[in-house]
Tab-separated table of C-alpha atoms and ligand atoms in Angstrom:
chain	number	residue	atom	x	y	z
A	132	UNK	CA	0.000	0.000	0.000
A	133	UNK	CA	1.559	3.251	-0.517
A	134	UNK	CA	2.749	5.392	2.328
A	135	UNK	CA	0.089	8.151	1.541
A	136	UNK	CA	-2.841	6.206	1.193
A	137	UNK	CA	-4.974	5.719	4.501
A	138	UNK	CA	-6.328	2.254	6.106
A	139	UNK	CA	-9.952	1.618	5.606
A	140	UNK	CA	-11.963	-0.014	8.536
A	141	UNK	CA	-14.974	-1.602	8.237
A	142	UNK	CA	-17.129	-1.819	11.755
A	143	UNK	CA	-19.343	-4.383	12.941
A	144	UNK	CA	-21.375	-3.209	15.979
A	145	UNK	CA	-22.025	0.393	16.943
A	146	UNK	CA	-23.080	-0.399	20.945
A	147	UNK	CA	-21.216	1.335	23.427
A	148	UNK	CA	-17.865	-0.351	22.413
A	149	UNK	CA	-18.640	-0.047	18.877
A	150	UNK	CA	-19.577	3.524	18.938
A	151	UNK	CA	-16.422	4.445	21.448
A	152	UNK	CA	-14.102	2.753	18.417
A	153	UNK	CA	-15.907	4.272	15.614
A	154	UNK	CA	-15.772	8.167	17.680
A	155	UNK	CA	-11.490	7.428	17.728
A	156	UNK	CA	-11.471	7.137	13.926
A	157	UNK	CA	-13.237	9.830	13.374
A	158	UNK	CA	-12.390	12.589	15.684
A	159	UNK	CA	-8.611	12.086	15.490
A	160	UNK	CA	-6.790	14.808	13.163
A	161	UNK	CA	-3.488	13.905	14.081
A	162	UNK	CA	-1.361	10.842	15.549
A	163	UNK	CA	-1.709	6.953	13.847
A	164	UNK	CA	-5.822	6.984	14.350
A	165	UNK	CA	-5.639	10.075	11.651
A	166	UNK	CA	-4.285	7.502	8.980
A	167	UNK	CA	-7.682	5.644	9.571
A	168	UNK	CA	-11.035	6.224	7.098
A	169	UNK	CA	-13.865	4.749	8.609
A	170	UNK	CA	-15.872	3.414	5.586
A	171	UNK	CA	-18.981	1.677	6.765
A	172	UNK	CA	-20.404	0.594	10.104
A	173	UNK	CA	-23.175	-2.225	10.604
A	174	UNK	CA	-26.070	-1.979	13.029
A	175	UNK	CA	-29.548	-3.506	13.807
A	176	UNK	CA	-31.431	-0.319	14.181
A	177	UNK	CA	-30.484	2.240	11.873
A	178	UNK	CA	-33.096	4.536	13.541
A	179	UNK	CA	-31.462	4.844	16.787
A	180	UNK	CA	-28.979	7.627	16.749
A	181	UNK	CA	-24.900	7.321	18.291
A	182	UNK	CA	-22.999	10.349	19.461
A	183	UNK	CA	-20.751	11.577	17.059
A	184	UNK	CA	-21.225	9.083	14.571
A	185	UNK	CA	-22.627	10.454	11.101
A	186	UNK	CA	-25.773	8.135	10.379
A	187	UNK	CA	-25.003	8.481	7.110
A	188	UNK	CA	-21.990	5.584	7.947
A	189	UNK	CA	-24.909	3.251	9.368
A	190	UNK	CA	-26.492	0.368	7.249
A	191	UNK	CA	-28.170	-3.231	8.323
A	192	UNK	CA	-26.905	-4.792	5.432
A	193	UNK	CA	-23.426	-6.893	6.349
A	194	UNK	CA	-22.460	-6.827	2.571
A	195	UNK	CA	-22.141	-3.410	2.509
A	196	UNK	CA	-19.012	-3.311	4.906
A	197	UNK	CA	-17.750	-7.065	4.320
A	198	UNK	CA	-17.694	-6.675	0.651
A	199	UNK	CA	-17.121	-2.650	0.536
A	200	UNK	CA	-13.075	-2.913	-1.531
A	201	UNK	CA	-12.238	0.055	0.171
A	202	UNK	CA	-12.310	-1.273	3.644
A	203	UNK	CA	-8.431	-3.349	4.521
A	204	UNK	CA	-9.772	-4.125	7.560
A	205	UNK	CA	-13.162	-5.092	9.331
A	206	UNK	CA	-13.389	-4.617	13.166
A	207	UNK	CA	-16.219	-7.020	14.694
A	208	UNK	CA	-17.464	-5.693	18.254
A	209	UNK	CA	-20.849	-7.406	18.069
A	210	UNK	CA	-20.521	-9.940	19.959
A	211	UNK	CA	-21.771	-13.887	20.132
A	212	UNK	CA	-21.078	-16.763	18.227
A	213	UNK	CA	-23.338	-16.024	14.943
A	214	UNK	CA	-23.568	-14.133	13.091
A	215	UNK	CA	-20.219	-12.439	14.144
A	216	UNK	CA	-17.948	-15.784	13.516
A	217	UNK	CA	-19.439	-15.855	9.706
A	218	UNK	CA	-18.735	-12.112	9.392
A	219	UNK	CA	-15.158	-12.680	10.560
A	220	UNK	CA	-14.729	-15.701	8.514
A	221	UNK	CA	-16.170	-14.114	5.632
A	222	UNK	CA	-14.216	-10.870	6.232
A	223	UNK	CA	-10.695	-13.245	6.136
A	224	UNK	CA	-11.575	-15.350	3.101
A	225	UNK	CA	-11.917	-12.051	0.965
A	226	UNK	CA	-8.266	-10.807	2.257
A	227	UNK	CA	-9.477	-8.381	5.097
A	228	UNK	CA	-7.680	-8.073	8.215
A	229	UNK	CA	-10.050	-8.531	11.193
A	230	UNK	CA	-9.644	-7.042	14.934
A	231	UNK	CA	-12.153	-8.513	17.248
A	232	UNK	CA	-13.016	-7.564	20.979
A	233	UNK	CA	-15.124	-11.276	20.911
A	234	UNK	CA	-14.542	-14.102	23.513
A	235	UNK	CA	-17.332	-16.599	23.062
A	236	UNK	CA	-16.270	-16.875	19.041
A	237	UNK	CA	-13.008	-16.893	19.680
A	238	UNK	CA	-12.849	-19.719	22.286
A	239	UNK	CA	-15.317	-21.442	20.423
A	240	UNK	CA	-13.863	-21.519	17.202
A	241	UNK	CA	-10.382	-20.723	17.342
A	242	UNK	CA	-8.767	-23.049	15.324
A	243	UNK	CA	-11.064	-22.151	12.391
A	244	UNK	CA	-10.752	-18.693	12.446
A	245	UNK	CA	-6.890	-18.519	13.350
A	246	UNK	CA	-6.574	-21.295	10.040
A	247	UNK	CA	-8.205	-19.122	8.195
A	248	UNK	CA	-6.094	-15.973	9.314
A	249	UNK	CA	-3.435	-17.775	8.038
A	250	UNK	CA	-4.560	-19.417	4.900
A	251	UNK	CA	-5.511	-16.103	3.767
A	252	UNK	CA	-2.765	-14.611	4.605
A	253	UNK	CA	-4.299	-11.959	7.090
A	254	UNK	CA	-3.910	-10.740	10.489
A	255	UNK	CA	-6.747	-11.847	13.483
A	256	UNK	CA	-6.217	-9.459	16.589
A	257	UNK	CA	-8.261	-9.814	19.570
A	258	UNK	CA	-6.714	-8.197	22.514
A	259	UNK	CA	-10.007	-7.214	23.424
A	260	UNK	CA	-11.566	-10.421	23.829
A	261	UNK	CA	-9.500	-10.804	27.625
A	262	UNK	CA	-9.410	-8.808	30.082
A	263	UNK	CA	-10.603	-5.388	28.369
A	264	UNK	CA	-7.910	-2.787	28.374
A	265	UNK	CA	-5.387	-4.890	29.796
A	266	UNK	CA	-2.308	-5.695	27.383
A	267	UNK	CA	-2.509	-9.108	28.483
A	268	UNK	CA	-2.086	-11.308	24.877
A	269	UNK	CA	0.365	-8.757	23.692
A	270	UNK	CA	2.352	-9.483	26.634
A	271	UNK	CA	1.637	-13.541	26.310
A	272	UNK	CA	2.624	-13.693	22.846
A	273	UNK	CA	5.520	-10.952	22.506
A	274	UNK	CA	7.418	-9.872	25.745
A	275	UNK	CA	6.894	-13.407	26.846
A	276	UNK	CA	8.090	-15.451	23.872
A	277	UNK	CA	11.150	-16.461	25.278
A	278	UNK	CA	9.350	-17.772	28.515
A	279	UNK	CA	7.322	-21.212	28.946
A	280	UNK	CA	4.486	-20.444	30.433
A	281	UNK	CA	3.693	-22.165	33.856
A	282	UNK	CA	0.381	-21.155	34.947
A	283	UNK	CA	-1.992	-17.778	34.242
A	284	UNK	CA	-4.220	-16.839	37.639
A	285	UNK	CA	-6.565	-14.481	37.236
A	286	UNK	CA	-9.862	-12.053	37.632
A	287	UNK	CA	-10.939	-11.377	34.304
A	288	UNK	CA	-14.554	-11.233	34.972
A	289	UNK	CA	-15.537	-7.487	36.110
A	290	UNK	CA	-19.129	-8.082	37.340
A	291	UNK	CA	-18.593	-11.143	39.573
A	292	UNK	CA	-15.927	-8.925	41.240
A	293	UNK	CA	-17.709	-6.361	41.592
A	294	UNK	CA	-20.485	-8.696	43.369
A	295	UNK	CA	-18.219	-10.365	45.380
A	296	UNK	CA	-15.872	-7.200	46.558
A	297	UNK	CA	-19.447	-5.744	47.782
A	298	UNK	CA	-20.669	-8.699	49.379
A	299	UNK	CA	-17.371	-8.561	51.349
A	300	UNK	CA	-17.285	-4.734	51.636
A	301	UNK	CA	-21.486	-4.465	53.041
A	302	UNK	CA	-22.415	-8.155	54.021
A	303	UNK	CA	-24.938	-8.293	51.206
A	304	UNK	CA	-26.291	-11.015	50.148
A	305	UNK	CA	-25.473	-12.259	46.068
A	306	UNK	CA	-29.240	-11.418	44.891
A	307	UNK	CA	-28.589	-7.833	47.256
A	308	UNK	CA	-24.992	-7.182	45.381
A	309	UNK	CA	-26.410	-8.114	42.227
A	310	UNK	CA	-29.317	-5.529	42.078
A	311	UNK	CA	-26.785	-2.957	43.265
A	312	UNK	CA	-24.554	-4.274	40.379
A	313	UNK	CA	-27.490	-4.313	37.646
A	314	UNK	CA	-28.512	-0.568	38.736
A	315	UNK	CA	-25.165	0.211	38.542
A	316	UNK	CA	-24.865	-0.570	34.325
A	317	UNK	CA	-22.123	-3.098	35.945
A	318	UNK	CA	-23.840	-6.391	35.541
A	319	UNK	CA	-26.462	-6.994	32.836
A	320	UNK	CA	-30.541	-7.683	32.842
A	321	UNK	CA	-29.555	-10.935	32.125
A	322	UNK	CA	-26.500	-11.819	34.279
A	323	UNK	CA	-26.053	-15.376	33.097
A	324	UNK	CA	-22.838	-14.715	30.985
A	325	UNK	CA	-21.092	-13.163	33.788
A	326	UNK	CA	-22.346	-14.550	37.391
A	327	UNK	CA	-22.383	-18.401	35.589
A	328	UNK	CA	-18.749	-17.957	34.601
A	329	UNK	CA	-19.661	-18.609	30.953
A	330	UNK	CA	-17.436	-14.863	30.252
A	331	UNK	CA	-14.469	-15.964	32.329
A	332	UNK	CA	-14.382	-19.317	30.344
A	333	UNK	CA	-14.229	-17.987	27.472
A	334	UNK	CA	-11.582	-16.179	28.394
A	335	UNK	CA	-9.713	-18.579	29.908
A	336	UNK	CA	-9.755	-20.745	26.879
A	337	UNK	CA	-8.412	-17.730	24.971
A	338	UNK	CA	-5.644	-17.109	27.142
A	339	UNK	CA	-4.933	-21.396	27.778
A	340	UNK	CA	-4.575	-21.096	23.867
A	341	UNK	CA	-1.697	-18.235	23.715
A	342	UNK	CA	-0.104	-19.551	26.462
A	343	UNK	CA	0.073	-23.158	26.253
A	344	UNK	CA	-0.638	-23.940	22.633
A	345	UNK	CA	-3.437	-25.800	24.304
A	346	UNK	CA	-7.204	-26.432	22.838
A	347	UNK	CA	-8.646	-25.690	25.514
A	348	UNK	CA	-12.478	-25.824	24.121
A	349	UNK	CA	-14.859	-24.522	26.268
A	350	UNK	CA	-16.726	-27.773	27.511
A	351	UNK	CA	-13.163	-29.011	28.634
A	352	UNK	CA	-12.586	-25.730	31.094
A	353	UNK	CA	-14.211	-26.833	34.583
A	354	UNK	CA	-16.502	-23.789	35.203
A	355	UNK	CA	-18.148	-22.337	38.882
A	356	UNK	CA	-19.980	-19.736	38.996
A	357	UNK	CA	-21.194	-17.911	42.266
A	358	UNK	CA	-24.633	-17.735	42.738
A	359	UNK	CA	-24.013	-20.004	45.297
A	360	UNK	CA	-21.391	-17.942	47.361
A	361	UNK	CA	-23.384	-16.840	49.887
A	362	UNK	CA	-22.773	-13.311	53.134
A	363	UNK	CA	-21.984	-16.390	55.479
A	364	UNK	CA	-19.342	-17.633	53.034
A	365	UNK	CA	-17.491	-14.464	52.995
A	366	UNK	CA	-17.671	-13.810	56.639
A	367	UNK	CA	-16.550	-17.007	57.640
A	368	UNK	CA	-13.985	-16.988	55.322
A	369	UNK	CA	-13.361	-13.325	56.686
A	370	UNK	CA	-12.586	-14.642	59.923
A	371	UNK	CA	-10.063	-17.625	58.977
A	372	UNK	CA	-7.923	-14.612	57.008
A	373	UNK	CA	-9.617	-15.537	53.565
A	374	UNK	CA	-11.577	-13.466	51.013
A	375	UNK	CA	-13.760	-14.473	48.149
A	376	UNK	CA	-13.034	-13.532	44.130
A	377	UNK	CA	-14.034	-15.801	41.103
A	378	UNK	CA	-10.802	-16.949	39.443
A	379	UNK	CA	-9.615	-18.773	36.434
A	380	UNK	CA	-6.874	-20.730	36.625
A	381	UNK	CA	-4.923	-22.396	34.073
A	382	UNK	CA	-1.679	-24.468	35.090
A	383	UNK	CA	1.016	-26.614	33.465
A	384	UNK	CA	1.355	-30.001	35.117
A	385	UNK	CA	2.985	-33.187	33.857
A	386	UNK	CA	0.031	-34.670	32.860
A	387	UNK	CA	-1.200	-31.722	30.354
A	388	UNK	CA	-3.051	-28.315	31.361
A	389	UNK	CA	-5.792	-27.989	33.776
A	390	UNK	CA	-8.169	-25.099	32.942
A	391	UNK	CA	-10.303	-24.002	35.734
A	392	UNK	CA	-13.011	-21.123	37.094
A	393	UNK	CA	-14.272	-20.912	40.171
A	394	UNK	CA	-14.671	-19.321	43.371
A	395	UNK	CA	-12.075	-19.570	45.703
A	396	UNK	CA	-10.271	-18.493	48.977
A	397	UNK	CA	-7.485	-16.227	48.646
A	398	UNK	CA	-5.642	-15.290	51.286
A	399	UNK	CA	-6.051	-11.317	52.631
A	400	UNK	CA	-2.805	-10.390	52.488
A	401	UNK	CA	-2.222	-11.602	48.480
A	402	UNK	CA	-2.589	-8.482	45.523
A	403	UNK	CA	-5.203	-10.736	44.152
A	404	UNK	CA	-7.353	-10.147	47.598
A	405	UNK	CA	-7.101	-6.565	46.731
A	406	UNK	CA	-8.599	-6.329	43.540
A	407	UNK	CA	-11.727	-5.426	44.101
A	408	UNK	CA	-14.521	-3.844	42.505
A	409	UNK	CA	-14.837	-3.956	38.484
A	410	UNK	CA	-11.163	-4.424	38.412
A	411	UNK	CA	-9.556	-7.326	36.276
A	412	UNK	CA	-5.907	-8.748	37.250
A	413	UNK	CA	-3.960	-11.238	35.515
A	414	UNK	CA	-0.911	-13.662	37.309
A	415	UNK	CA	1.227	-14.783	34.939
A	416	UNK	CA	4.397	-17.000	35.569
A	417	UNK	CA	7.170	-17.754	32.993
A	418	UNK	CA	10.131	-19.838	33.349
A	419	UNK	CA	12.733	-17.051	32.758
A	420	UNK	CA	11.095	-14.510	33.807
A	421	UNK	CA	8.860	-15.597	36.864
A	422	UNK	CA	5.869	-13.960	38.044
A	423	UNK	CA	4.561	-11.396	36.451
A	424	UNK	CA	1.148	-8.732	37.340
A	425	UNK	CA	-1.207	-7.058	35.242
A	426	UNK	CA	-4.159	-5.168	36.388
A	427	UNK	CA	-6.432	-2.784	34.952
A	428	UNK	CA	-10.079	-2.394	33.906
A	429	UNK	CA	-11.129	-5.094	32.293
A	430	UNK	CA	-14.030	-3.894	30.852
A	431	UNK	CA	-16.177	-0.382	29.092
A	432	UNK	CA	-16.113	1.423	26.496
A	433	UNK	CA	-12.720	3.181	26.708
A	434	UNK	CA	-10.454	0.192	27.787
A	435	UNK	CA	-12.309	-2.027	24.956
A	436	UNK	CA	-11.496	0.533	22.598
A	437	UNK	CA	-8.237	0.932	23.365
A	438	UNK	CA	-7.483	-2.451	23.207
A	439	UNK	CA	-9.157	-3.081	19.594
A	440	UNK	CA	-7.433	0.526	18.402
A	441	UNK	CA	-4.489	-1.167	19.779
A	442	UNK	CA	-4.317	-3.883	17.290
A	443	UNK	CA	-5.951	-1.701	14.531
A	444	UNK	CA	-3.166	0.500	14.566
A	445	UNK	CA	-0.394	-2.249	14.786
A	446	UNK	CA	-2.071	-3.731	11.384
A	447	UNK	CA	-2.194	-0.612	10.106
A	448	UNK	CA	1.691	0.325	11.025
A	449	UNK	CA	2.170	-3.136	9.332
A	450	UNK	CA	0.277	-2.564	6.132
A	451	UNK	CA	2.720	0.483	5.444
A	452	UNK	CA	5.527	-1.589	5.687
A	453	UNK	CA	6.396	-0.424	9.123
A	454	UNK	CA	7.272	-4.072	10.587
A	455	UNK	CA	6.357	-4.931	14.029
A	456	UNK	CA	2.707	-5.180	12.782
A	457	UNK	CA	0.379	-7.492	10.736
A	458	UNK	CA	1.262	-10.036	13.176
A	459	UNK	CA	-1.325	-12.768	14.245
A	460	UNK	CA	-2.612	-13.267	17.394
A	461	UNK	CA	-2.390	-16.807	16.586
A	462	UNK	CA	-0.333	-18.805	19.415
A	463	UNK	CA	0.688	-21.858	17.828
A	464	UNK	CA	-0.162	-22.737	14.443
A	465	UNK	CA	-3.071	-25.169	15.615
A	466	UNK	CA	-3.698	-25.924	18.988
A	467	UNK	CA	-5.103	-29.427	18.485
A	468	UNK	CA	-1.398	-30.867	18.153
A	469	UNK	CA	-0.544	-28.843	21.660
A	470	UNK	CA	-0.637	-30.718	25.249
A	471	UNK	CA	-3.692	-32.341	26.642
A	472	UNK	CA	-5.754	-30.618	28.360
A	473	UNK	CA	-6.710	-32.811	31.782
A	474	UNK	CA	-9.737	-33.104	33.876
A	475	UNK	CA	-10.157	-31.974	37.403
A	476	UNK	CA	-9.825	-35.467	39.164
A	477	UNK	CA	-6.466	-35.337	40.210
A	478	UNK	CA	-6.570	-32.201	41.238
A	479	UNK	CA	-4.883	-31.526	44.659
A	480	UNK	CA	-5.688	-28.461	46.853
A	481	UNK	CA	-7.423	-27.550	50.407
A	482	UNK	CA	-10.858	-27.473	51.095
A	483	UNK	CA	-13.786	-24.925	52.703
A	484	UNK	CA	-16.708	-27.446	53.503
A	485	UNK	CA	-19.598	-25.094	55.239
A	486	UNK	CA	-21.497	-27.575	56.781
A	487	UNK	CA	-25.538	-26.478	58.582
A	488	UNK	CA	-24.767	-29.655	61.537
A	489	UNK	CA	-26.866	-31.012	63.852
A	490	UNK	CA	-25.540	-29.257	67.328
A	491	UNK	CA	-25.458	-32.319	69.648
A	492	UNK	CA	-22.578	-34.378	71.013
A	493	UNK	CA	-21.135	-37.119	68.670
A	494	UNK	CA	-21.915	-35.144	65.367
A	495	UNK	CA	-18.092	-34.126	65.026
A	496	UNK	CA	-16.893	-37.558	65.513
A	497	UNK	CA	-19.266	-38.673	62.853
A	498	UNK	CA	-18.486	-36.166	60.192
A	499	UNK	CA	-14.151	-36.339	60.774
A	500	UNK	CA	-14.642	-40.292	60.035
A	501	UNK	CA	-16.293	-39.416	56.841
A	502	UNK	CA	-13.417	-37.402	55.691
A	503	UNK	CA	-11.122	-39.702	57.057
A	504	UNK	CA	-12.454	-42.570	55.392
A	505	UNK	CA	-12.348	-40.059	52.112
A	506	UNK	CA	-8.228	-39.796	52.716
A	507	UNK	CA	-8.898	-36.677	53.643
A	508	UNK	CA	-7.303	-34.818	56.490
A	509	UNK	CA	-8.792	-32.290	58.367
A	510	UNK	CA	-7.002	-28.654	59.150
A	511	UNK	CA	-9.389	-26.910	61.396
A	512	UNK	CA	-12.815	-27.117	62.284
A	513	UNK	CA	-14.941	-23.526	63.543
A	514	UNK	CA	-18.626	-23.751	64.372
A	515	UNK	CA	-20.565	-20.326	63.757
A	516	UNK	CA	-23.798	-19.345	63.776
A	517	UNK	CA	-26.179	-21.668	65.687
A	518	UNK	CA	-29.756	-21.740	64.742
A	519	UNK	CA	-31.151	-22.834	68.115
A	520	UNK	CA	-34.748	-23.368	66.628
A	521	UNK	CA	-33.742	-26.042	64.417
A	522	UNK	CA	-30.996	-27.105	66.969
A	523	UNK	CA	-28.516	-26.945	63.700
A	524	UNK	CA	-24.898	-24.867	63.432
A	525	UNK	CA	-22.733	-24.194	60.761
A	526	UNK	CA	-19.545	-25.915	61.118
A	527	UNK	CA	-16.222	-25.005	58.243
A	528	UNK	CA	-14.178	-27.222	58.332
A	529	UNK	CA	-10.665	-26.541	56.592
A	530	UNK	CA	-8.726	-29.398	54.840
A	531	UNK	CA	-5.183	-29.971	53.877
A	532	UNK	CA	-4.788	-30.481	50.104
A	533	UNK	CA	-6.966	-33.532	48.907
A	534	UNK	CA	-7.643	-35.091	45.604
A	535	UNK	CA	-10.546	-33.357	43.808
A	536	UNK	CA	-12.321	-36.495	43.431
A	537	UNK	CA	-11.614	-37.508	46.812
A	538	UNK	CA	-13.602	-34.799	47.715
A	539	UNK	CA	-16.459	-34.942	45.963
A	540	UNK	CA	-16.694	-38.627	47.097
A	541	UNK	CA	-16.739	-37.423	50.510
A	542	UNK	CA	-19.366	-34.221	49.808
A	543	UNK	CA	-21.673	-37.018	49.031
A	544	UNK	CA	-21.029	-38.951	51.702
A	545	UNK	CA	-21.562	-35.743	53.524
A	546	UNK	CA	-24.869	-34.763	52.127
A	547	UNK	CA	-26.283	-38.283	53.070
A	548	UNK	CA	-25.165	-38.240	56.872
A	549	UNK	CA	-28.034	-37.842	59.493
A	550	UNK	CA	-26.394	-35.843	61.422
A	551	UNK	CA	-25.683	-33.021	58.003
A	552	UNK	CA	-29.057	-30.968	57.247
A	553	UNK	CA	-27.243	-29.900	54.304
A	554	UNK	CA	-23.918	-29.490	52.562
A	555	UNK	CA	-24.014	-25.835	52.175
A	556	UNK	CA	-20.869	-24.820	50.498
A	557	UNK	CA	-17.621	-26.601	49.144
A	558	UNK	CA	-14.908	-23.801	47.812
A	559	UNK	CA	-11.532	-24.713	46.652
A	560	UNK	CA	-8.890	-22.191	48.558
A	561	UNK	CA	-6.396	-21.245	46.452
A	562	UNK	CA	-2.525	-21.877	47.301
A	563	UNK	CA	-0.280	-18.767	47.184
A	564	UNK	CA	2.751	-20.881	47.943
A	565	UNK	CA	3.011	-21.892	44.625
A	566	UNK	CA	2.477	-19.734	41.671
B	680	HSE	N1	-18.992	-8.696	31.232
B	680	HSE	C1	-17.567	-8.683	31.304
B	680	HSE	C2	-17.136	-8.414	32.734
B	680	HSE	C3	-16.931	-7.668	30.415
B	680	HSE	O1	-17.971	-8.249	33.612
B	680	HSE	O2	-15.940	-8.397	32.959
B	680	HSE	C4	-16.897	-8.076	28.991
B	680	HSE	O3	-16.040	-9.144	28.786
């Protein structure tokens, strides 16, 4: 392309995100964003109006930006799995460079769309897709490339944060801290995505993929969410030293990669206890270079958009001949031939069992064999609250690390006790000793 002649972008999605990207373009007279012509931006409803974006650039029809010659590169901020993975695809088969802010197709369909970056001989950038503004693939795939990777631990879900930081902040309830969250414009109407973990999956399979060359598919990510975390949970926790966040967890073993998200206890006096709020933090831990922490918000209009402007720009430095652009995020060439990715069995960490107990002599002794016959050895044991009506308290016991499926065995031995009204909570706690 010659040096005078500006990039053409082609948008997909004019929400908030959408709308933030296409307002960069536009208003910028000078620096990289001024090389940029914004040719054609897709929407449902052409009727509704965006601020600072000439309607006049609006159409429903997908053709009209995917096939528009003028545009060298389509940026896809709609979100979900279809139509925006067709668009994408589509986009790459005609020789367009796409930049993409979208987790659920990318996780989903990685391998397709990354083959397809490359048999087409384009770039796919989608810095956006984790952990919002936070540089976190860049960092993965360029600082890092020297490094094995050894594990990734992280907060990359902004609305279960939130929830949980202000269940531990107030002593709210989750439906309480989700209201607050949902009047807020933090969490949406429909919280599913986010409180179910479904976001921070995705996610986590986008980063297992950089990282570890692994296909880590969604279905094979174990995935918590935390409607079930409940005030009790937190203050108990609260009192053993112990706070609450949602974290996904991806780890190098010998037997292949273990991709997890959950809740778990972290320690107080750990950075990742401090991230609180809509915050996002990422852990990661390289041979050479050790641990390493990002944090930032992971989430918005701004940090999304300057994430995907991120990547637009390094295409576009890269188109002109630049160098250091039109490089794929792409991790290894196809992630099916990368290291297994392994189930949760074998899993070894402590335990928080929050048990509602009958409160009468004997019901310890009964409960400790259970776990003992499970091979699994008891730390501490606290009894709390004491409902006197029912003549039931809640006991949390504490174990030292035990096989996941260990524990599980002995949950369901639990729940079937007499002497157990009802298993009430069973949260990994993770281990800061090792990284
Ligand atoms: N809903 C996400 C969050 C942001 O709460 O972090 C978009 O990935």
């Amino acid at each position: 392309m010659p040096v005078d002649q500006k990039t053409g972008v082609g948008l997909l999605g004019a929400g908030v995100v959408g709308s933030q990207v296409a307002r960069v373009i536009l208003d910028a007279t000078d620096g990289a964003a001024s090389n940029l012509t914004l040719n054609g931006v897709l929407v449902r409803d052409i009727n509704r109006s965006r601020e600072g974006v000439p309607s006049g650039l609006l159409t429903t029809d997908p053709e009209q930006v995917l096939s528009d010659d003028r545009n060298d590169l389509i940026v896809e901020v709609m979100g979900g799995e279809e139509p925006a993975r067709s668009y994408m695809a589509a986009a790459m088969r005609s020789g367009k460079h796409v930049v993409t802010a979208n987790k659920e197709a990318l996780a989903k369909h990685g391998d397709e769309l990354v083959g397809l970056a490359a048999d087409n001989g384009v770039t796919l950038s989608y810095e956006a897709s984790v952990g919002g503004g936070i540089p976190v693939l860049a960092v993965i795939q360029d600082s890092l490339s020297a490094n094995r990777i050894e594990s990734i631990r992280a907060i990359i879900n902004g609305t279960t944060n939130y929830i949980l930081s202000s269940m531990d902040e107030a002593g709210s309830s989750f439906e309480d801290a989700l209201e607050e969250a949902q009047e807020l414009g933090f969490a949406e109407a429909d919280p599913t995505a986010d409180v179910d973990a479904h976001d921070a999956m995705y996610k986590l399979s986008i980063l297992a993929r950089l990282a570890f060359g692994a296909s880590a598919l969604p279905d094979t990510i174990h995935r918590e969410g935390i409607r079930n975390i409940g005030a009790k949970d937190l203050r108990y926790a609260g009192a053993l030293g112990y706070t609450i966040k949602l974290l996904a967890i991806a780890r190098s073993g010998s037997d292949g990669i273990r991709c997890r998200v959950h809740p778990a206890l972290v320690p107080n006096d750990v950075p990742m206890a401090k991230v609180n709020g809509v915050l996002n933090a990422v852990e990661l831990n390289g041979d050479l270079l050790g641990p390493l922490w990002l944090q930032g918000r992971g989430a918005g209009a701004g940090p999304t958009a300057s994430a995907v402007m991120g990547d637009v720009l390094r295409i576009a430095h890269g188109m002109l001949g630049n160098g250091g652009g039109g490089k794929s995020q792409t991790g290894s060439p196809s992630a099916t031939n990368g290291p297994p990715v392994v189930g949760m069995d074998d899993l070894e960490v402590c335990y928080y069992v929050r048990l509602a107990a009958i409160d009468r002599f004997g019901v310890l002794a009964k409960i400790a064999n259970v776990f003992g016959e499970g091979h699994i050895s008891i730390a501490s044991v606290l009894q709390f609250d004491a409902d006197d009506e029912r003549g039931l308290a809640d006991l949390v016991i504490m174990t030292h690390p035990a096989r996941e499926a260990n524990m599980q065995e002995t949950a369901a031995r639990l729940r079937q006790l007499d002497v157990v009204a009802s298993l009430e909570n069973l949260i990994r706690v993770e281990d800061y000793d090792t990284v």
